[in-house]
XYZ file of C-alpha atoms in Angstrom:
723
model
C -0.104 -0.042 0.072
C 1.172 3.416 -0.911
C 0.305 6.074 0.982
C -0.608 9.811 0.035
C 2.240 11.709 -0.317
C 4.824 9.142 -0.618
C 7.462 9.356 -2.539
C 8.208 6.919 -5.381
C 11.729 5.775 -6.127
C 13.110 5.152 -9.671
C 13.060 0.972 -8.741
C 9.330 0.968 -7.029
C 7.280 -1.820 -8.676
C 3.732 -0.479 -7.971
C 0.751 -3.157 -8.347
C -2.191 -0.482 -8.610
C -2.971 3.030 -8.507
C -0.477 5.490 -7.145
C -2.377 7.984 -4.671
C -2.305 11.657 -5.310
C -0.172 13.870 -3.432
C 2.671 11.400 -3.922
C 6.359 11.925 -5.884
C 8.087 10.324 -8.677
C 11.406 11.107 -11.083
C 11.997 12.470 -14.190
C 10.678 14.825 -16.955
C 8.183 13.380 -19.824
C 9.705 12.555 -23.207
C 8.821 13.672 -26.851
C 7.517 10.457 -28.454
C 7.309 10.151 -32.201
C 5.478 7.901 -34.722
C 5.786 7.854 -38.593
C 5.743 5.803 -41.896
C 2.861 3.511 -41.520
C 0.690 2.199 -43.787
C -0.633 -1.050 -42.723
C -4.216 -1.449 -42.879
C -5.979 -2.728 -39.892
C -8.978 -4.817 -41.491
C -7.691 -8.537 -40.378
C -4.654 -9.248 -37.707
C -2.360 -11.313 -39.858
C -1.490 -14.649 -38.719
C 2.009 -14.268 -38.954
C 2.531 -17.736 -40.259
C 2.770 -17.853 -43.709
C 4.611 -20.395 -45.248
C 5.961 -21.502 -41.999
C 4.627 -23.752 -38.759
C 2.918 -21.632 -36.338
C 5.757 -20.200 -33.567
C 3.793 -20.738 -30.599
C 5.173 -21.749 -27.264
C 5.843 -25.437 -28.107
C 8.881 -26.360 -25.260
C 8.844 -29.802 -23.901
C 9.352 -29.085 -19.807
C 12.338 -30.924 -19.485
C 15.122 -31.381 -16.287
C 17.439 -28.586 -15.622
C 18.222 -25.355 -16.784
C 20.141 -26.153 -19.609
C 17.030 -28.243 -20.951
C 14.831 -25.269 -21.167
C 14.325 -25.303 -24.978
C 12.875 -26.804 -27.842
C 12.698 -26.712 -31.659
C 9.970 -25.369 -33.253
C 8.847 -27.511 -36.764
C 10.535 -24.912 -38.939
C 14.106 -25.313 -36.940
C 14.116 -22.641 -34.828
C 15.759 -22.604 -31.466
C 12.802 -21.315 -29.081
C 13.788 -20.773 -25.231
C 11.319 -21.729 -22.469
C 11.806 -18.248 -21.040
C 13.131 -14.907 -22.825
C 16.201 -13.060 -21.663
C 14.799 -10.040 -21.369
C 17.282 -7.995 -21.444
C 18.680 -9.924 -24.750
C 15.607 -9.347 -26.478
C 16.137 -7.006 -29.776
C 13.828 -3.790 -31.210
C 12.929 -2.423 -27.979
C 13.022 0.851 -27.177
C 16.228 1.366 -24.176
C 17.228 4.089 -22.047
C 20.401 5.021 -22.433
C 21.953 2.658 -19.718
C 20.720 -0.161 -21.893
C 17.438 -1.411 -20.072
C 13.921 -1.771 -21.614
C 10.988 0.328 -20.783
C 8.141 -1.527 -18.847
C 4.778 0.764 -20.182
C 2.674 -1.708 -17.965
C 1.306 -0.443 -14.576
C 2.671 -3.383 -12.519
C 5.429 -4.927 -15.120
C 2.762 -7.305 -16.594
C 4.509 -6.463 -20.295
C 7.642 -7.838 -18.410
C 6.350 -11.207 -17.591
C 4.890 -11.630 -20.866
C 8.241 -10.818 -22.529
C 9.747 -13.620 -20.271
C 7.216 -15.950 -21.854
C 6.793 -14.408 -25.814
C 9.779 -12.088 -25.967
C 11.445 -14.783 -28.194
C 8.791 -14.658 -30.944
C 9.119 -12.345 -33.438
C 5.256 -12.247 -34.050
C 2.724 -12.482 -32.322
C -1.321 -12.025 -31.618
C -2.909 -10.206 -28.167
C -6.861 -9.169 -27.427
C -6.831 -6.116 -24.649
C -9.883 -5.464 -23.338
C -10.088 -2.231 -21.219
C -6.674 -0.804 -23.205
C -7.381 2.690 -22.174
C -3.777 4.650 -22.852
C -1.922 3.279 -25.890
C 1.770 4.022 -23.954
C 0.576 4.796 -19.850
C 0.317 1.639 -17.982
C 0.031 -0.253 -21.426
C 0.686 -4.146 -21.123
C 1.020 -4.340 -25.097
C 2.947 -1.437 -26.412
C 6.464 -3.462 -26.000
C 4.621 -6.489 -28.136
C 3.834 -3.338 -30.860
C 7.387 -2.333 -30.887
C 8.710 -5.965 -31.544
C 6.011 -6.350 -34.695
C 3.078 -8.093 -32.964
C -0.174 -6.860 -33.906
C -3.421 -7.016 -31.659
C -6.951 -5.694 -31.106
C -7.831 -3.195 -28.683
C -10.731 -2.912 -27.129
C -11.640 0.629 -25.119
C -14.916 2.158 -24.995
C -14.027 5.498 -24.167
C -13.480 7.906 -27.254
C -11.096 9.621 -25.863
C -8.533 6.565 -25.450
C -9.770 5.237 -28.556
C -8.923 8.163 -30.640
C -5.349 7.741 -28.971
C -5.281 4.234 -29.833
C -6.036 4.761 -33.459
C -3.671 7.201 -34.055
C -0.867 5.495 -32.225
C -1.569 1.874 -33.335
C -2.532 2.030 -36.621
C -1.557 -1.484 -37.419
C -3.558 -2.972 -34.532
C -7.389 -3.570 -34.510
C -8.930 -0.749 -32.445
C -12.440 -0.884 -31.317
C -14.474 1.583 -29.688
C -17.217 -0.761 -27.953
C -17.817 -2.889 -24.673
C -17.193 -6.126 -24.467
C -20.006 -8.640 -22.279
C -21.425 -11.863 -22.101
C -23.778 -11.024 -25.261
C -24.112 -8.514 -28.236
C -26.496 -5.166 -27.728
C -26.263 -2.006 -25.667
C -25.146 -1.452 -21.978
C -25.018 1.547 -19.414
C -21.615 2.388 -19.300
C -20.702 4.503 -16.150
C -18.360 7.062 -17.580
C -16.080 8.389 -14.307
C -15.136 11.965 -14.972
C -12.932 12.315 -12.166
C -10.715 9.116 -13.230
C -11.820 8.139 -16.963
C -9.448 4.549 -16.351
C -11.872 3.840 -13.513
C -14.800 3.751 -15.745
C -16.700 0.473 -15.730
C -19.871 -1.284 -16.758
C -20.552 -3.020 -12.927
C -23.083 -0.649 -11.171
C -22.005 -1.494 -7.863
C -18.294 -0.566 -8.390
C -19.805 2.605 -9.902
C -21.676 3.368 -7.216
C -18.802 2.755 -4.837
C -16.543 5.088 -6.983
C -19.199 7.525 -6.689
C -19.926 7.516 -3.130
C -15.849 8.608 -2.935
C -16.505 11.437 -4.519
C -16.187 10.417 -8.207
C -18.146 12.219 -10.938
C -19.964 9.459 -12.375
C -21.981 10.027 -16.034
C -24.191 7.223 -17.540
C -24.054 6.739 -21.146
C -25.294 4.088 -23.644
C -22.989 2.506 -25.999
C -23.285 -0.652 -27.959
C -21.335 -4.362 -26.691
C -20.281 -7.114 -28.295
C -18.849 -10.891 -26.854
C -15.126 -11.761 -27.148
C -16.371 -14.413 -29.584
C -18.022 -11.917 -31.833
C -14.477 -9.718 -32.123
C -12.299 -12.590 -32.642
C -15.074 -14.079 -35.437
C -14.714 -10.862 -37.484
C -10.606 -9.962 -36.700
C -9.155 -13.360 -36.581
C -8.893 -16.299 -38.656
C -10.361 -19.859 -37.961
C -8.327 -21.277 -35.592
C -5.648 -18.422 -35.520
C -3.414 -18.478 -32.994
C -4.100 -16.067 -29.995
C -0.913 -15.700 -27.366
C -2.121 -13.890 -24.800
C -5.732 -12.019 -23.931
C -5.575 -9.135 -20.896
C -8.734 -8.013 -19.181
C -9.089 -4.809 -17.432
C -12.827 -3.495 -16.765
C -13.133 -2.643 -13.320
C -15.516 -5.790 -12.272
C -16.896 -6.419 -15.545
C -14.198 -9.410 -16.322
C -16.807 -12.592 -15.848
C -19.149 -11.187 -18.036
C -16.101 -11.329 -20.736
C -14.622 -14.427 -19.994
C -18.489 -15.957 -20.681
C -18.763 -14.381 -23.781
C -15.920 -16.016 -25.341
C -15.824 -19.328 -27.813
C -12.869 -21.041 -25.911
C -13.218 -24.160 -28.418
C -12.092 -22.029 -31.192
C -9.848 -19.241 -30.007
C -7.696 -20.410 -27.088
C -4.982 -17.741 -25.987
C -1.887 -19.243 -24.066
C -2.034 -16.480 -21.541
C -4.823 -14.844 -19.444
C -3.995 -11.843 -17.361
C -7.115 -10.884 -15.813
C -7.702 -7.762 -12.986
C -9.700 -9.238 -10.571
C -11.355 -8.250 -7.110
C -10.467 -10.725 -4.408
C -14.411 -11.636 -3.819
C -14.761 -12.927 -7.042
C -11.054 -14.520 -7.673
C -12.984 -18.019 -6.772
C -15.651 -17.404 -9.495
C -13.209 -16.530 -11.977
C -10.660 -19.827 -11.185
C -14.002 -22.240 -11.660
C -15.149 -20.334 -14.817
C -12.076 -20.527 -16.303
C -11.120 -24.130 -14.649
C -13.732 -25.053 -16.964
C -12.223 -24.337 -19.764
C -9.160 -25.923 -19.314
C -7.058 -22.711 -17.553
C -4.947 -23.259 -14.664
C -4.277 -20.152 -12.406
C -0.265 -20.199 -11.815
C 0.058 -16.444 -10.319
C -1.109 -13.461 -8.171
C 0.726 -9.660 -8.637
C -0.999 -8.031 -6.549
C -3.567 -7.066 -9.262
C -4.002 -9.905 -11.612
C -4.708 -13.383 -11.917
C -2.545 -15.376 -14.472
C -3.889 -18.214 -16.217
C -2.577 -20.471 -18.360
C -3.798 -22.952 -20.883
C -3.291 -26.895 -19.248
C -2.545 -27.744 -22.451
C 0.559 -25.416 -22.938
C 1.473 -25.211 -19.637
C 4.206 -27.571 -19.769
C 5.963 -24.987 -22.416
C 6.487 -22.390 -19.721
C 9.230 -22.668 -17.186
C 8.882 -22.186 -13.615
C 11.163 -19.533 -13.241
C 8.335 -17.227 -14.814
C 6.161 -17.263 -12.115
C 8.062 -14.961 -9.535
C 7.820 -10.375 -9.387
C 9.425 -8.371 -11.996
C 12.558 -6.755 -10.720
C 13.912 -4.099 -12.587
C 17.290 -4.940 -11.844
C 17.115 -8.526 -12.694
C 14.885 -7.915 -15.498
C 17.095 -4.834 -16.760
C 14.052 -2.582 -17.249
C 13.032 0.566 -15.826
C 9.272 1.526 -14.878
C 8.265 3.990 -17.940
C 7.179 6.866 -15.133
C 10.794 6.867 -14.547
C 12.254 6.017 -17.364
C 11.203 9.393 -19.770
C 13.473 11.061 -17.852
C 16.193 9.156 -20.127
C 16.915 9.494 -24.279
C 16.173 6.487 -25.812
C 18.123 4.451 -28.044
C 17.693 1.464 -30.582
C 15.297 1.011 -33.716
C 12.043 2.014 -31.797
C 13.258 5.364 -30.748
C 12.288 7.216 -34.151
C 10.800 4.570 -36.066
C 8.440 2.676 -34.554
C 7.659 4.435 -31.160
C 3.824 5.414 -30.669
C 2.807 8.897 -30.501
C 0.661 10.379 -27.575
C -1.588 12.415 -29.899
C -1.055 13.365 -33.508
C -2.346 16.720 -32.877
C -1.002 17.609 -29.192
C 1.825 19.452 -30.051
C -0.002 21.019 -33.387
C -3.023 22.820 -31.144
C -0.913 23.747 -28.231
C -2.411 21.106 -26.044
C -0.509 18.999 -23.481
C 0.783 15.620 -24.629
C -0.528 12.698 -21.908
C 3.079 12.371 -20.741
C 2.339 15.623 -18.914
C -1.108 14.229 -17.522
C 1.099 11.568 -15.657
C 2.205 11.359 -12.033
C 5.533 12.028 -13.307
C 4.536 15.201 -14.690
C 3.318 16.514 -11.632
C 6.199 15.546 -9.737
C 8.980 17.434 -12.276
C 6.215 20.573 -11.478
C 6.894 19.971 -7.863
C 10.558 20.035 -8.280
C 10.365 22.841 -10.760
C 8.267 24.714 -7.932
C 11.082 24.389 -5.653
C 13.568 25.641 -7.638
C 11.267 28.530 -8.515
C 10.901 28.935 -5.043
C 14.539 29.460 -4.371
C 15.088 31.621 -7.280
C 12.109 34.258 -6.462
C 13.655 34.224 -2.893
C 16.904 35.281 -3.926
C 15.806 37.557 -7.020
C 12.364 39.166 -4.921
C 10.638 39.079 -7.969
C 7.174 38.408 -7.610
C 5.524 39.882 -10.711
C 7.306 36.856 -12.373
C 3.534 35.090 -13.601
C 2.598 31.697 -14.882
C -0.302 33.306 -16.776
C -1.181 36.754 -17.593
C -4.211 38.520 -18.554
C -6.167 37.492 -21.453
C -8.996 38.773 -23.457
C -10.671 35.598 -21.744
C -10.291 36.659 -18.134
C -11.568 40.533 -19.427
C -14.297 38.776 -20.450
C -15.080 36.524 -17.336
C -14.076 39.409 -14.673
C -16.485 42.036 -16.693
C -19.291 39.146 -16.057
C -18.589 39.014 -12.644
C -18.795 42.658 -12.074
C -15.372 43.676 -12.154
C -13.317 46.465 -13.526
C -10.469 44.085 -15.242
C -8.233 46.850 -15.523
C -8.509 47.021 -11.339
C -8.055 43.447 -10.973
C -4.796 42.169 -10.704
C -5.308 38.938 -13.085
C -1.877 37.256 -13.128
C -1.112 34.227 -11.093
C 1.425 33.054 -9.077
C 3.098 29.898 -10.588
C 3.387 28.041 -7.609
C -0.321 28.789 -6.469
C -1.554 25.575 -5.477
C -5.383 26.605 -6.072
C -4.065 27.479 -9.938
C -2.094 23.867 -10.331
C -5.020 22.125 -8.976
C -7.375 23.463 -11.869
C -4.455 23.447 -14.344
C -4.324 19.147 -13.479
C -7.930 18.475 -13.881
C -8.234 21.139 -16.874
C -4.588 20.391 -18.407
C -5.198 23.656 -19.938
C -3.592 26.997 -18.562
C -6.530 29.542 -19.900
C -9.229 26.993 -18.449
C -7.717 27.099 -15.201
C -6.891 30.700 -14.942
C -10.725 31.101 -15.747
C -11.718 28.890 -13.025
C -9.436 30.599 -10.320
C -10.674 33.706 -10.941
C -14.380 32.735 -11.286
C -14.112 31.498 -7.298
C -11.660 34.077 -6.205
C -14.416 36.371 -7.108
C -17.646 34.377 -6.459
C -15.958 34.198 -2.606
C -15.480 38.123 -2.472
C -19.380 38.165 -3.797
C -20.135 35.973 -0.250
C -18.048 37.606 1.514
C -19.659 41.612 0.433
C -22.767 40.095 1.747
C -21.619 39.310 5.000
C -19.814 42.605 5.426
C -22.768 44.406 4.033
C -24.927 43.180 7.202
C -22.177 43.744 9.798
C -20.287 47.077 8.611
C -22.393 48.645 5.551
C -19.516 47.980 3.014
C -15.772 47.443 3.136
C -14.704 51.210 3.412
C -15.941 51.234 7.173
C -13.973 48.117 7.961
C -10.770 49.529 10.537
C -8.514 46.490 9.727
C -9.390 43.091 8.168
C -7.188 39.845 7.916
C -7.571 37.263 5.195
C -6.180 34.215 7.231
C -4.651 31.336 4.951
C -4.304 33.516 1.967
C -2.193 31.342 -0.718
C -1.258 33.408 -3.357
C -3.809 36.454 -3.240
C -7.157 34.253 -4.984
C -9.232 36.560 -2.364
C -6.790 39.167 -1.959
C -7.102 40.712 -5.394
C -10.565 41.566 -5.224
C -10.293 42.850 -1.389
C -7.890 45.394 -2.567
C -10.135 46.577 -5.285
C -12.798 47.332 -1.997
C -10.991 48.825 0.999
C -7.698 50.568 1.364
C -4.600 48.108 0.972
C -3.040 49.524 4.250
C -6.152 48.009 6.274
C -5.793 44.733 4.871
C -3.584 42.331 6.612
C -3.132 38.890 4.844
C -1.152 35.697 6.491
C -0.036 31.692 5.375
C 2.297 29.095 6.390
C 4.151 29.575 3.020
C 6.206 32.619 3.380
C 6.687 33.198 -0.461
C 3.003 33.312 0.037
C 2.894 36.200 1.969
C 5.676 37.878 0.650
C 4.347 37.626 -2.875
C 1.039 38.772 -1.897
C 2.796 42.000 0.011
C 4.939 42.934 -2.767
C 2.364 42.360 -5.729
C -1.013 43.872 -3.735
C 0.572 46.345 -1.174
C -0.970 44.840 2.021
C 0.366 43.848 5.224
C 1.503 40.036 5.970
C 2.320 38.047 8.974
C 3.587 34.655 8.391
C 1.135 31.891 10.090
C 2.125 28.295 11.750
C 0.993 24.808 11.830
C 0.165 25.064 15.352
C -1.947 27.734 16.698
C 0.181 28.198 19.698
C 2.899 29.597 17.486
C 0.837 31.883 15.301
C 2.385 35.575 16.735
C 0.025 38.491 15.908
C -0.490 41.251 18.213
C -2.631 43.086 15.938
C -6.838 42.912 16.451
C -8.753 42.640 13.416
C -12.426 43.981 12.759
C -13.140 40.527 10.339
C -11.042 37.885 9.826
C -12.120 36.003 6.639
C -10.444 32.098 6.337
C -11.333 30.569 3.246
C -11.310 26.676 2.694
C -8.443 26.494 6.156
C -10.741 24.671 8.604
C -11.871 22.243 5.778
C -8.691 21.096 5.760
C -7.388 20.776 9.399
C -7.007 17.993 11.380
C -8.905 17.078 14.516
C -6.290 18.121 16.811
C -5.724 21.913 15.264
C -9.298 22.666 14.279
C -10.486 23.934 17.576
C -7.120 25.534 18.941
C -6.908 27.628 15.832
C -10.989 28.705 16.043
C -9.795 29.962 19.645
C -6.698 31.061 18.568
C -8.221 33.475 15.682
C -11.034 34.346 18.285
C -8.781 35.949 20.258
C -7.397 38.541 17.617
C -11.244 39.657 17.265
C -11.402 43.192 17.889
C -14.460 43.827 20.179
C -17.038 43.096 18.091
C -15.537 41.520 15.633
C -16.647 38.576 13.461
C -14.809 35.792 12.521
C -15.934 34.190 8.691
C -15.019 30.427 8.249
C -15.858 27.691 5.863
C -16.020 24.404 6.345
C -16.920 21.040 4.261
C -20.225 19.647 5.798
C -21.154 15.890 6.369
C -23.583 16.017 2.955
C -20.385 15.757 0.974
C -19.150 12.493 3.328
C -20.083 9.185 1.300
C -23.297 8.276 3.160
C -22.590 6.159 6.284
C -19.218 7.161 6.811
C -19.475 10.269 9.109
C -18.057 9.204 12.652
C -20.384 9.998 15.895
C -18.637 12.795 17.086
C -19.516 14.714 13.749
C -16.029 14.955 12.705
C -14.068 12.846 9.301
C -10.399 13.822 8.128
C -9.073 12.337 4.780
C -5.348 12.582 4.419
C -5.118 13.984 0.712
C -5.700 17.673 -0.828
C -5.069 19.323 -3.434
C -2.058 21.171 -2.063
C 1.331 20.490 -3.618
C 3.115 21.886 -0.994
C 1.734 21.050 2.518
C 1.755 17.442 4.726
C -1.174 16.011 4.400
C -0.966 15.325 8.457
C -1.291 19.099 8.842
C -3.727 19.839 5.813
C -5.924 16.986 4.032
C -9.642 17.417 3.798
C -12.045 17.761 6.798
C -16.099 16.869 6.938
C -18.088 18.100 10.192
C -21.544 18.206 11.058
C -22.702 21.616 13.004
C -22.773 19.875 16.151
C -19.336 19.307 15.792
C -18.705 23.233 14.945
C -20.946 23.949 17.876
C -18.955 21.920 20.134
C -15.753 23.728 19.493
C -17.097 26.762 20.045
C -18.577 26.546 23.169
C -15.325 24.810 24.483
C -13.797 28.040 23.945
C -16.658 30.679 24.401
C -18.926 28.957 26.710
C -22.012 27.239 26.169
C -24.802 28.410 23.913
C -22.769 31.352 22.389
C -24.176 32.653 19.522
C -23.156 31.866 15.913
C -24.472 31.650 12.525
C -24.261 28.783 9.983
C -24.850 30.055 6.163
C -25.820 26.562 4.695
C -23.303 26.680 1.228
C -22.549 30.120 1.946
C -18.926 29.881 0.458
C -19.423 29.494 -3.541
C -22.519 26.952 -3.171
C -20.055 24.450 -1.455
C -18.515 25.111 1.960
C -20.359 26.180 4.921
C -19.654 29.519 6.380
C -20.392 29.793 9.832
C -20.203 33.233 11.781
C -18.878 34.010 15.268
C -17.907 36.948 17.125
C -15.907 37.071 20.305
C -18.712 39.112 21.716
C -21.678 37.141 22.959
C -24.158 39.947 22.633
C -23.555 40.041 18.675
C -26.896 38.631 16.984
C -27.179 37.411 14.052
C -31.443 37.577 13.239
C -32.139 38.874 10.162
C -28.853 38.351 8.340
C -29.560 38.875 4.723
C -27.100 35.807 2.777
C -28.809 34.765 -0.967
C -26.757 31.801 -2.405
C -28.485 32.695 -5.991
C -29.053 30.632 -8.988
C -26.961 27.408 -9.715
C -26.422 24.689 -11.929
C -24.440 22.588 -14.506
C -24.086 22.060 -17.700
C -23.708 18.137 -17.672
C -23.588 17.205 -21.355
C -22.458 19.247 -24.416
C -22.646 16.814 -27.639
C -22.598 17.100 -31.222
C -25.855 15.232 -33.207
C -25.569 13.656 -36.144
C -27.503 16.429 -37.971
C -24.543 18.804 -37.201
C -26.692 20.255 -34.159
C -25.589 20.354 -30.682
C -27.492 18.829 -27.493
C -27.195 20.157 -24.168
C -28.479 19.453 -20.879
C -27.849 20.057 -17.509
C -29.606 21.025 -14.157
C -30.430 24.117 -12.457
C -32.265 25.681 -9.329
C -32.357 28.431 -6.940
C -32.256 27.419 -3.261
C -33.281 30.633 -1.849
C -36.417 30.659 -0.440
C -39.235 32.431 -2.687
C -36.775 32.316 -5.808
C -36.789 29.871 -8.530
C -35.264 29.512 -12.028
C -37.625 30.679 -14.701
C -35.955 29.961 -17.707
C -32.763 28.299 -19.401
C -31.195 30.506 -22.112
C -28.396 29.499 -24.274
C -26.730 32.584 -25.610
C -23.777 32.272 -28.861
C -21.887 35.186 -28.712
C -24.367 37.082 -26.750
C -26.974 36.114 -29.059
C -29.932 33.616 -27.699
C -29.844 30.985 -30.202
C -32.607 28.538 -27.340
C -34.226 28.586 -24.550
C -35.779 26.181 -21.949
C -36.954 25.655 -18.671
C -35.761 23.192 -15.862
C -38.628 20.057 -15.953
C -36.711 16.959 -16.003
C -36.322 15.126 -12.588
C -32.764 15.087 -11.184
C -32.969 12.716 -7.879
C -29.365 12.729 -8.042
C -29.473 16.279 -7.584
C -31.759 16.293 -4.607
C -29.657 13.438 -2.950
C -26.177 15.310 -3.129
C -27.397 19.140 -2.275
C -30.015 18.060 0.257
C -32.361 20.098 -1.893
C -36.137 18.880 -2.388
C -36.807 21.730 -4.815
C -34.391 20.519 -6.867
C -36.550 17.466 -8.287
C -37.432 18.904 -11.500
C -34.099 20.806 -11.780
C -33.163 18.684 -14.968
C -33.140 20.439 -18.556
C -32.239 19.693 -22.437
C -31.754 21.888 -25.404
C -31.299 21.154 -28.659
C -29.443 23.745 -31.002
C -29.548 23.006 -34.766
C -26.880 23.274 -37.393
C -28.170 26.286 -38.697
C -27.808 28.221 -35.466
């Protein structure tokens, strides 16, 4: 098990997923593919004029006897020496690259690496390179069938593997159409298994149901293989749907020598029984996959095959690490699949940059930038400058674009979080500024209630300020000399003081170590208590209350229990997960926290006394986090606090129709009493092209937001091609 925040070394072998906030080593490499002309209508059997080159080794005693002779006189080893296989891409130190998630390709190379040609079927192929079991075999000259229902991944496969058969469909026990649960948070976790989808959704994944065509494994073989054609290995990674895939195969006509199937522990016995009935023996479990061998050919595979893959013994580097090296050999230039044929042309980040490795490189470079920043004192250096789109957004949010500092510091975690999600600088910047402006709107309602306007605040503190997502809007509304900022990152405070002209002091992880003698009329804490562990939550609340001027107000946000998976909130109302969007803060001190109102009330009472007054603004920060207001003065009352959330919603689907038009769908609602959504308007360059009303049932929205009024919040619009 690898914990979040781990440092993954160069020689590490990872059996499953690497958790967020972990670190690897190296830089992404550029991969080139050229000169492909072969048509993939039918996979060739590769035995024209000669006998099939299958594994056909008699089992005899002694290592010297681990070889046999095929019918064409070629010497066939029972175990390929991976380090001596020719035709594979190699790093400068002579090692091959394992492109698979758990070095499955290394183990398969031990079995089949001596073969010049071969055939595979990969169901759930996903990416053509990253975590790919088959890329090395493609470079050796093998050709296979890749099945991938996710359109984006299928397009990459088609571009990078033009000599393979690449199918965009699902596979099950019978042909037809099925509901596919597309995981928008982690595409490679998408599944046909509804139980798995519910578990992912309960864990916070964004799942979307779509109907897609499915076929059977037997039908795929009938269409793309010759009768009786050799099939060397079958690989399955379909997130819980493996048994259904196997149930739809004709083992009497096409028998893979080896089957590598990802399997959940509770389904392993059933899989053993199913494949055992077809004459397969389970020989290995690598931590994520069961390995089965055709009993008719089991004698041909050496016992020495069945051991874990080790980078030193098998002379390979994991692909995540290996991309930091230059590569050599014939595959380095002419046979390496490219990641995306248009990535460089249109400015998009290549899939290599989306890897954990890419994140690790950013962190290393971030550290280097931090050193340079401290030494040169140049906070004006920015990652992404002002653009026409940011000016448009700021205007739509009611701000003067010329008055708002739109440049973002290159180490801002909030920006990097959006950048990692969208893989697009412009979208990340728009998201960053949108949420900063939204938080400012929410805060303005509190200020109007308590002070009248920002100009009447004597001193204000933006605590846990980061690099100024909120501060850049505060300096529009009140004199800079009345604004203080504080953060545990010294570089962030230095940037804000220099760029925005505000006061600032460095905070501390331990509330007792926060040194500040100034008192404030308003302290705003955006998204800090939503990340604090139990042992600092209460003390931090009390420390900030002690920094208020008489009658001052503390406004802080938290994740409410509604965002916790059902049934997981502890009885005391506090849940902490060691994971966050921050690249720089330890998940021990800064994770993700969920609390109930009773827990917050008890924390306030512990420091201030029983029945101490406070106010809770449900989803008061950007329609997501709850906002609590509390003063150090028990006489402050919150009756009649006018706070409006305003309309909210989401564009769930935007798809082209067969007629060339556009289908848009989503949901919209207004949680404020007495308000409702009257119309959804679709505008193109300011021109109204379509409108509709929210009338479609959306029980999923009601279940998540606990808003019964959203029972019919769904909407759908069809826009014709002429519009």
